[in-house]
Each structure stands twice: as C-alpha cells, then as structure tokens.
Short mmCIF file of C-alpha atoms in Angstrom, two decimals:
data_model
loop_
_atom_site.label_atom_id
_atom_site.label_comp_id
_atom_site.label_asym_id
_atom_site.label_seq_id
_atom_site.Cartn_x
_atom_site.Cartn_y
_atom_site.Cartn_z
CA LYS A 24 0.00 0.00 0.00
CA ASN A 25 2.91 2.33 0.58
CA TYR A 26 4.43 2.02 -2.90
CA ILE A 27 3.30 2.84 -6.42
CA ARG A 28 4.67 1.84 -9.81
CA ILE A 29 6.22 4.48 -12.05
CA SER A 30 7.82 4.34 -15.48
CA LYS A 31 10.79 2.20 -16.50
CA GLY A 32 9.91 -0.61 -14.10
CA LEU A 33 10.73 1.32 -10.93
CA ILE A 34 8.66 1.93 -7.82
CA ARG A 35 8.71 4.66 -5.22
CA LYS A 36 6.92 5.62 -2.05
CA ARG A 37 3.60 7.41 -2.22
CA SER A 38 3.71 11.13 -1.58
CA VAL A 39 3.31 12.41 1.96
CA LEU A 40 0.21 14.35 0.92
CA GLY A 41 -1.37 11.22 -0.50
CA ASP A 42 -0.59 9.31 2.70
CA ASN A 43 -2.11 12.04 4.88
CA VAL A 44 -5.30 12.08 2.84
CA LYS A 45 -5.52 8.31 3.04
CA GLU A 46 -4.87 8.29 6.78
CA ASN A 47 -7.56 10.93 7.35
CA SER A 48 -10.11 8.95 5.36
CA GLU A 49 -9.21 5.79 7.25
CA GLU A 50 -9.67 7.58 10.58
CA ILE A 51 -13.17 8.64 9.54
CA GLN A 52 -14.04 5.09 8.50
CA ASN A 53 -12.57 3.64 11.69
CA ASP A 54 -14.64 5.98 13.84
CA ASP A 55 -17.78 4.71 12.13
CA ASP A 56 -16.88 1.04 12.60
CA PRO A 57 -14.84 0.22 15.75
CA GLN A 58 -14.70 -3.48 14.87
CA GLU A 59 -13.10 -2.71 11.50
CA SER A 60 -10.58 -0.49 13.28
CA ASP A 61 -9.58 -3.28 15.64
CA ALA A 62 -9.18 -5.70 12.73
CA GLU A 63 -6.95 -3.29 10.84
CA MET A 64 -4.81 -2.72 13.93
CA GLU A 65 -4.42 -6.45 14.31
CA ASN A 66 -3.37 -6.81 10.67
CA GLU A 67 -0.89 -3.98 10.94
CA SER A 68 0.73 -5.59 13.96
CA THR A 69 1.34 -8.82 12.05
CA PRO A 70 5.02 -9.09 11.07
CA GLY A 71 5.57 -8.56 7.34
CA PRO A 72 8.46 -9.47 5.04
CA SER A 73 10.47 -6.51 6.26
CA SER A 74 10.42 -7.70 9.88
CA GLU A 75 13.71 -8.71 11.44
CA PRO A 76 14.28 -12.39 10.54
CA SER A 77 14.93 -15.03 13.16
CA GLU A 78 18.41 -16.46 13.58
CA ASN A 79 17.49 -19.68 11.74
CA VAL A 80 15.99 -17.87 8.76
CA SER A 81 18.94 -15.48 8.64
CA ALA A 82 21.38 -18.41 8.60
CA GLU A 83 19.42 -20.09 5.79
CA ASN A 84 19.45 -16.87 3.77
CA GLN A 85 23.17 -16.44 4.20
CA GLU A 86 23.75 -20.06 3.20
CA THR A 87 21.75 -19.49 0.00
CA VAL A 88 23.68 -16.32 -0.84
CA THR A 89 27.03 -18.04 -0.25
CA LYS A 90 26.02 -21.01 -2.42
CA PHE A 91 25.19 -18.93 -5.48
CA LEU A 92 28.18 -16.64 -5.02
CA LYS A 93 30.40 -19.71 -5.26
CA LEU A 94 28.58 -21.02 -8.34
CA GLU A 95 28.98 -17.70 -10.14
CA ALA A 96 32.62 -17.37 -9.03
CA SER A 97 33.40 -20.76 -10.59
CA MET A 98 31.82 -19.69 -13.89
CA CYS A 99 33.68 -16.38 -13.72
CA ASP A 100 37.03 -18.16 -13.31
CA ARG A 101 36.37 -20.41 -16.29
CA ARG A 102 35.43 -17.55 -18.55
CA ARG A 103 38.51 -15.59 -17.53
CA LEU A 104 40.72 -18.54 -18.38
CA LEU A 105 38.89 -19.40 -21.60
CA TYR A 106 38.10 -16.03 -23.16
CA ALA A 107 40.29 -13.43 -21.47
CA GLU A 108 43.50 -15.42 -22.01
CA THR A 109 44.38 -14.71 -18.39
CA PRO A 110 47.37 -16.45 -16.80
CA ILE A 111 46.39 -19.20 -14.38
CA SER A 112 48.12 -17.38 -11.52
CA ILE A 113 45.74 -14.44 -11.95
CA VAL A 114 42.69 -16.64 -12.48
CA LEU A 115 43.22 -18.14 -9.03
CA GLU A 116 42.88 -14.71 -7.42
CA SER A 117 39.64 -14.52 -5.49
CA GLY A 118 37.17 -11.68 -5.20
CA LYS A 119 36.59 -11.06 -8.92
CA GLU A 120 32.94 -10.29 -9.66
CA TRP A 121 33.18 -10.52 -13.44
CA PRO A 122 35.68 -12.30 -15.68
CA TYR A 123 36.98 -9.35 -17.72
CA GLU A 124 38.02 -7.00 -14.96
CA ASN A 125 41.35 -5.40 -15.99
CA ALA A 126 41.34 -7.60 -19.11
CA PRO A 127 41.20 -6.29 -22.69
CA LEU A 128 37.93 -6.93 -24.49
CA LYS A 129 37.80 -8.00 -28.14
CA MET A 130 35.67 -6.33 -30.81
CA PHE A 131 32.70 -8.48 -31.83
CA ASP A 132 32.98 -9.86 -35.37
CA TYR A 133 29.74 -11.20 -36.77
CA LYS A 134 31.65 -13.25 -39.36
CA LEU A 135 33.41 -15.23 -36.63
CA SER A 136 30.42 -15.61 -34.34
CA GLN A 137 29.16 -19.18 -34.03
CA GLY A 138 26.94 -18.90 -31.00
CA MET A 139 27.63 -20.71 -27.75
CA SER A 140 30.45 -23.24 -27.78
CA LYS A 141 30.86 -26.64 -26.16
CA HIS A 142 32.90 -25.00 -23.38
CA ASP A 143 29.94 -22.74 -22.54
CA PHE A 144 27.56 -25.67 -22.27
CA VAL A 145 29.98 -27.53 -19.96
CA MET A 146 30.36 -24.64 -17.50
CA ILE A 147 26.61 -24.00 -17.55
CA MET A 148 26.01 -27.70 -16.83
CA ASP A 149 28.20 -27.44 -13.73
CA TYR A 150 26.26 -24.35 -12.65
CA ALA A 151 22.90 -26.08 -13.14
CA ARG A 152 23.95 -29.19 -11.23
CA GLY A 153 25.16 -26.99 -8.39
CA MET A 154 21.74 -25.37 -7.99
CA PRO A 155 19.89 -26.76 -4.95
CA GLY A 156 16.90 -28.75 -6.15
CA PHE A 157 18.25 -29.53 -9.61
CA ASP A 158 19.21 -33.14 -8.79
CA GLU A 159 15.79 -33.73 -7.22
CA MET A 160 13.96 -33.33 -10.55
CA ASN A 161 13.18 -36.10 -12.99
CA TYR A 162 15.10 -36.40 -16.24
CA ALA A 163 12.71 -34.40 -18.43
CA ASP A 164 12.44 -31.54 -15.95
CA SER A 165 16.20 -31.36 -15.42
CA VAL A 166 16.80 -31.23 -19.19
CA PHE A 167 14.35 -28.37 -19.59
CA CYS A 168 15.80 -26.52 -16.61
CA TYR A 169 19.33 -26.87 -17.99
CA ARG A 170 18.28 -25.51 -21.36
CA LEU A 171 16.66 -22.54 -19.67
CA VAL A 172 19.81 -21.85 -17.63
CA CYS A 173 21.67 -21.48 -20.94
CA ALA A 174 19.27 -18.75 -22.09
CA VAL A 175 19.20 -16.96 -18.73
CA ASP A 176 22.99 -16.98 -18.51
CA PHE A 177 23.31 -15.50 -22.00
CA VAL A 178 20.96 -12.61 -21.16
CA ILE A 179 21.62 -11.62 -17.58
CA ASN A 180 25.39 -12.21 -17.55
CA SER A 181 25.79 -9.98 -20.59
CA ALA A 182 23.73 -7.30 -18.83
CA TYR A 183 25.81 -7.58 -15.66
CA TYR A 184 29.14 -7.53 -17.52
CA THR A 185 28.00 -4.44 -19.43
CA TYR A 186 27.12 -2.76 -16.15
CA LYS A 187 30.49 -3.67 -14.61
CA ARG A 188 32.29 -2.40 -17.71
CA GLY A 189 30.45 0.91 -17.30
CA ILE A 190 27.34 1.91 -19.19
CA GLU A 191 28.96 5.28 -19.91
CA HIS A 192 31.25 3.50 -22.40
CA ASN A 193 28.19 2.67 -24.54
CA GLU A 194 29.54 -0.82 -25.19
CA LEU A 195 27.52 -4.03 -25.02
CA VAL A 196 29.67 -6.76 -23.45
CA LEU A 197 28.85 -10.37 -24.30
CA SER A 198 29.61 -13.41 -22.18
CA ASP A 199 32.57 -14.42 -24.33
CA GLY A 200 34.44 -11.17 -23.67
CA THR A 201 33.59 -9.47 -26.95
CA PHE A 202 31.99 -6.04 -27.12
CA ILE A 203 29.92 -4.04 -29.60
CA PRO A 204 29.97 -0.21 -29.63
CA MET A 205 26.40 1.04 -29.41
CA VAL A 206 27.07 4.70 -30.28
CA PRO A 207 26.36 5.36 -33.06
CA THR A 208 23.61 2.76 -33.23
CA PRO A 209 24.79 -0.23 -35.29
CA LEU A 210 23.12 -1.07 -38.57
CA THR A 211 20.59 -3.87 -38.68
CA GLY A 212 21.21 -4.83 -42.30
CA TYR A 213 17.70 -3.83 -43.34
CA GLU A 214 18.59 -0.26 -44.27
CA GLU A 215 18.30 0.89 -47.87
CA ASN A 216 21.20 -0.35 -50.01
CA ALA A 217 22.67 -2.17 -46.98
CA ASN A 218 23.38 -5.16 -49.23
CA LEU A 219 26.11 -3.13 -50.93
CA LEU A 220 28.18 -3.32 -47.73
CA PHE A 221 28.44 -7.12 -47.77
CA GLN A 222 30.47 -9.44 -49.94
CA SER A 223 27.80 -12.11 -50.20
CA GLN A 224 24.13 -12.77 -49.49
CA ASP A 225 25.12 -15.22 -46.74
CA ASP A 226 27.02 -12.48 -44.90
CA LEU A 227 24.02 -10.19 -45.18
CA MET A 228 21.65 -12.83 -43.79
CA LYS A 229 23.99 -13.59 -40.90
CA PHE A 230 24.31 -9.90 -40.05
CA ARG A 231 20.54 -9.39 -40.23
CA THR A 232 20.07 -12.28 -37.82
CA LEU A 233 22.61 -11.24 -35.19
CA MET A 234 22.40 -7.45 -35.04
CA PRO A 235 18.67 -7.10 -34.15
CA LEU A 236 19.28 -9.59 -31.33
CA ILE A 237 22.21 -7.51 -30.10
CA LEU A 238 20.24 -4.27 -30.26
CA HIS A 239 17.43 -5.88 -28.29
CA GLN A 240 19.96 -7.08 -25.70
CA TRP A 241 21.18 -3.49 -25.28
CA GLU A 242 17.63 -2.50 -24.29
CA THR A 243 17.99 -4.93 -21.39
CA CYS A 244 21.47 -3.76 -20.39
CA VAL A 245 20.55 -0.08 -19.99
CA PRO A 246 17.86 -0.44 -17.28
CA PHE A 247 19.90 -3.18 -15.59
CA ALA A 248 22.87 -0.82 -15.33
CA GLN A 249 20.57 1.88 -13.94
CA LEU A 250 19.45 -0.61 -11.30
CA ALA A 251 23.14 -0.97 -10.31
CA PRO A 252 22.75 -4.42 -8.73
CA SER A 253 25.22 -5.68 -6.18
CA HIS A 254 27.01 -8.94 -6.96
CA GLU A 255 24.77 -10.76 -4.48
CA GLU A 256 21.62 -9.33 -6.05
CA PHE A 257 22.79 -10.35 -9.52
CA CYS A 258 23.56 -13.94 -8.47
CA LEU A 259 20.22 -14.42 -6.71
CA LEU A 260 18.16 -12.71 -9.41
CA LYS A 261 19.69 -15.00 -12.03
CA ALA A 262 18.65 -18.12 -10.12
CA ILE A 263 15.18 -16.71 -9.37
CA CYS A 264 14.66 -16.15 -13.08
CA VAL A 265 15.58 -19.76 -13.86
CA TRP A 266 13.07 -21.23 -11.42
CA HIS A 267 10.35 -18.68 -12.16
CA VAL A 268 10.36 -19.20 -15.93
CA SER A 269 10.87 -22.97 -15.85
CA TYR A 270 7.99 -23.42 -13.38
CA TYR A 271 5.36 -23.21 -16.12
CA ARG A 272 6.92 -25.99 -18.21
CA LEU A 273 7.74 -28.52 -15.47
CA SER A 274 5.83 -31.54 -14.21
CA GLU A 275 3.80 -31.36 -11.02
CA ASP A 276 6.71 -32.63 -8.93
CA GLY A 277 9.06 -30.27 -10.73
CA ARG A 278 6.79 -27.35 -9.95
CA ARG A 279 6.87 -28.14 -6.24
CA ILE A 280 10.66 -28.08 -6.35
CA ALA A 281 10.73 -24.89 -8.41
CA ILE A 282 8.35 -22.96 -6.14
CA ALA A 283 10.24 -24.04 -3.02
CA GLN A 284 13.60 -22.98 -4.47
CA ARG A 285 12.22 -19.75 -5.88
CA ASN A 286 10.73 -18.75 -2.54
CA ARG A 287 13.98 -19.59 -0.78
CA LEU A 288 15.89 -17.38 -3.22
CA ILE A 289 13.38 -14.55 -2.84
CA ARG A 290 13.82 -14.63 0.94
CA ALA A 291 17.58 -14.51 0.46
CA LEU A 292 17.27 -11.59 -1.94
CA HIS A 293 15.12 -9.72 0.56
CA HIS A 294 17.79 -10.42 3.18
CA VAL A 295 20.48 -8.94 0.91
CA CYS A 296 18.38 -5.85 0.21
CA HIS A 297 17.81 -5.47 3.95
CA LEU A 298 21.57 -5.36 4.49
CA ASP A 299 22.42 -3.03 1.60
CA SER A 300 19.57 -0.52 1.57
CA ASP A 301 17.94 1.84 4.05
CA ASP A 302 14.60 1.28 2.32
CA VAL A 303 14.45 -2.47 1.89
CA GLY A 304 10.93 -2.45 0.40
CA GLU A 305 11.77 -0.05 -2.39
CA ARG A 306 15.05 -1.74 -3.25
CA PHE A 307 13.57 -5.24 -3.18
CA GLY A 308 10.70 -4.13 -5.42
CA ASN A 309 13.04 -2.52 -7.96
CA VAL A 310 15.25 -5.61 -8.16
CA MET A 311 12.31 -8.00 -8.56
CA MET A 312 10.72 -5.84 -11.27
CA ALA A 313 13.88 -6.27 -13.35
CA LEU A 314 12.51 -9.75 -14.09
CA ASN A 315 10.06 -8.12 -16.53
CA TYR A 316 12.56 -7.03 -19.16
CA ILE A 317 14.97 -9.92 -18.44
CA MET A 318 12.29 -12.51 -19.19
CA GLU A 319 11.21 -10.60 -22.29
CA GLN A 320 14.77 -10.75 -23.61
CA ILE A 321 15.01 -14.47 -22.79
CA ARG A 322 11.94 -15.07 -24.95
CA HIS A 323 13.48 -13.00 -27.74
CA VAL A 324 16.79 -14.90 -27.51
CA ASN A 325 15.07 -18.27 -27.66
CA CYS A 326 13.10 -17.28 -30.76
CA SER A 327 16.29 -16.04 -32.43
CA PHE A 328 18.24 -19.19 -31.57
CA VAL A 329 15.46 -21.39 -32.96
CA MET A 330 15.52 -19.46 -36.24
CA ILE A 331 19.31 -19.70 -36.38
CA SER A 332 19.18 -23.45 -35.80
CA ILE A 333 16.33 -24.23 -38.20
CA PHE A 334 17.66 -22.23 -41.15
CA GLY A 335 21.33 -23.02 -40.57
CA ILE A 336 22.34 -19.36 -40.60
CA LEU A 337 25.33 -20.05 -38.34
CA LYS A 338 27.59 -23.07 -38.23
CA VAL A 339 26.65 -23.63 -34.61
CA ASP A 340 27.81 -26.43 -32.35
CA SER A 341 25.62 -29.55 -32.41
CA LEU A 342 24.90 -29.03 -28.71
CA MET A 343 23.35 -25.66 -29.48
CA LEU A 344 21.00 -27.32 -31.96
CA ASP A 345 19.93 -29.73 -29.24
CA VAL A 346 19.47 -26.98 -26.65
CA THR A 347 17.18 -24.92 -28.90
CA SER A 348 15.16 -27.88 -30.19
CA PHE A 349 12.69 -27.94 -27.28
CA TRP A 350 11.26 -24.48 -27.94
#
C-alpha cells in the first residue's frame, strides 16, 4: 500500500500528501466502525516481510547467498581462463565479480560468431547441477531446466558484464568477452542499399540475424545498469529467473521443487536488500521488477536461436541445436 509503480519498471513511495489524505479517510471510517478499526490494527501488527528475521531464517538466507556466489565465481574463473586469455596465476585470485576485470575486451565480429560453444555448455552444466533442487527433478524436468539456464545466462550475464564495464562506455559486453559499440547505433542490415556493404548474401543474412538480437539485448542492459545491482543481487536474481520461468513448463513434482527454491531465493534476496539498503521495500521491489525485461529478452533470444538453428544461418555447435530444439 505504501508504494506505487512508475515508469521504467521502478517503484517509489507514495507522496506524503497522499498518505495524509488516506490516513484521514481511514480515521473517519474507523470511527464509524470500531470493529473494523480493531481488525486493521491487528493486521498492521502482524510481522511482514520486512520484519527482522529469526536467527534460523537469517542463517538459511546467508547459506543461500554463499552457495550462489560460489557457483557464479566458478563460472567467472572459467570464462577468464577461456576467453580473457588470463594467466592461471591471476585466475586463481579470489574476489573477482566478473571475468573481464582489468582484461582487454575484443571487438565483436559477426563473421566469426558461431553462438555458444561446447565449453559454454559444460560450464553451464556445472552451474545447473550446483543449484539446490536440480538433482531432485526427474530427467525431463532437469533437461528443460538446464536448457533454460543457458538462455538466462546469456541474457543476464551480458547485462551484468556491461554494467560492470560501465554503461557510460556505450559498449555491449557479451559473455565471451567481446563487445559491440552502441554509439552510433549499429546497422541492422535492413537499411536501404545495406546489401552493398556485404560481400555475399550469406554475410548479409547472418548480419541481419545477429544485429537485431544484439540491439534488443542493449535494451535490457541499460535499465539493468541503472538498477546498479550488487554482486549478491545479480547472483540471486539470475537463479530466481531460472526457477520462475521454468515453473510453467515442469511436471507437477518439478513445480513443487521450483516454487520451493524460488521462494527460498526470494527470501535470500530480501535479506540482501535489507543489508544493503535503508529502504528495503523499495530496493527489493526494484530488483524484482527487473525480471520483466529480463524474461522478455530471454523469450526473444530463444526465438532467435530457434531461427538460427532451423535455417542453418550459423555453423553452430551440435549441442546448441539440441538446446534450442525444445522451444
């Protein structure tokens, strides 16, 4: 009741004037009906999500945060070693929140792009198996969940890396350590006489497939950078997205697992917001509302990958064909 939605997926407190008017009207109603007043007082005294958690709940939340920080750290180390060409001695340094910190990024080349590689699918498999609840699902549910983790990782990790790079650079950073300058806005390949810029029709079709996807990804990175998530918020939001989206395609048993894990992650996220923000309700609401544009981009990525796989636009890895086949 104390918050309203505004543009760009953010929320803020209601104005003081609006609260005073509401309080005055409630006082008039309460005077007319003493029983209703007592009921409202009882409801208001009930502890809400912002109440101080018990020691057991707090320990569970911290355990959840630590678990997903370790999972993301392992993926970060692998990407640093694989794509940043970082010496092993530096890779073993702890405390890195993204793989390309102090590492040179490479310019994205659409001609060389082949989608996700076998190495990506291996590290994502390790991440998925490390998620609490993943091993409890049946085979079909675990396969679907793994495929969804691939899409979520592609979207939200790129958004987080772009934020860590600095949105002021106007560069979209992809998971493989490549970047695309976004100022001026890249061509899509559909402009008039754009075909004159390409050596072959195949190059033009490949460019037309990749660049709209990249431009759409940039629309996700901008509000995510404005949100300025902490590393803990990013790790938990990523896992929440996996369980929230997969819930609707799982079996009945899988749904029970998904809802339990999602709720556990939401409690942990609220705990993190409670530690990092003076207004836990506003911060928690802003972080959770980021799911709107993240899930929209996941849907867009899946549609693009299916088209790429069906029409053979890229010479993608056979694993990528298998991952996109279920959509």
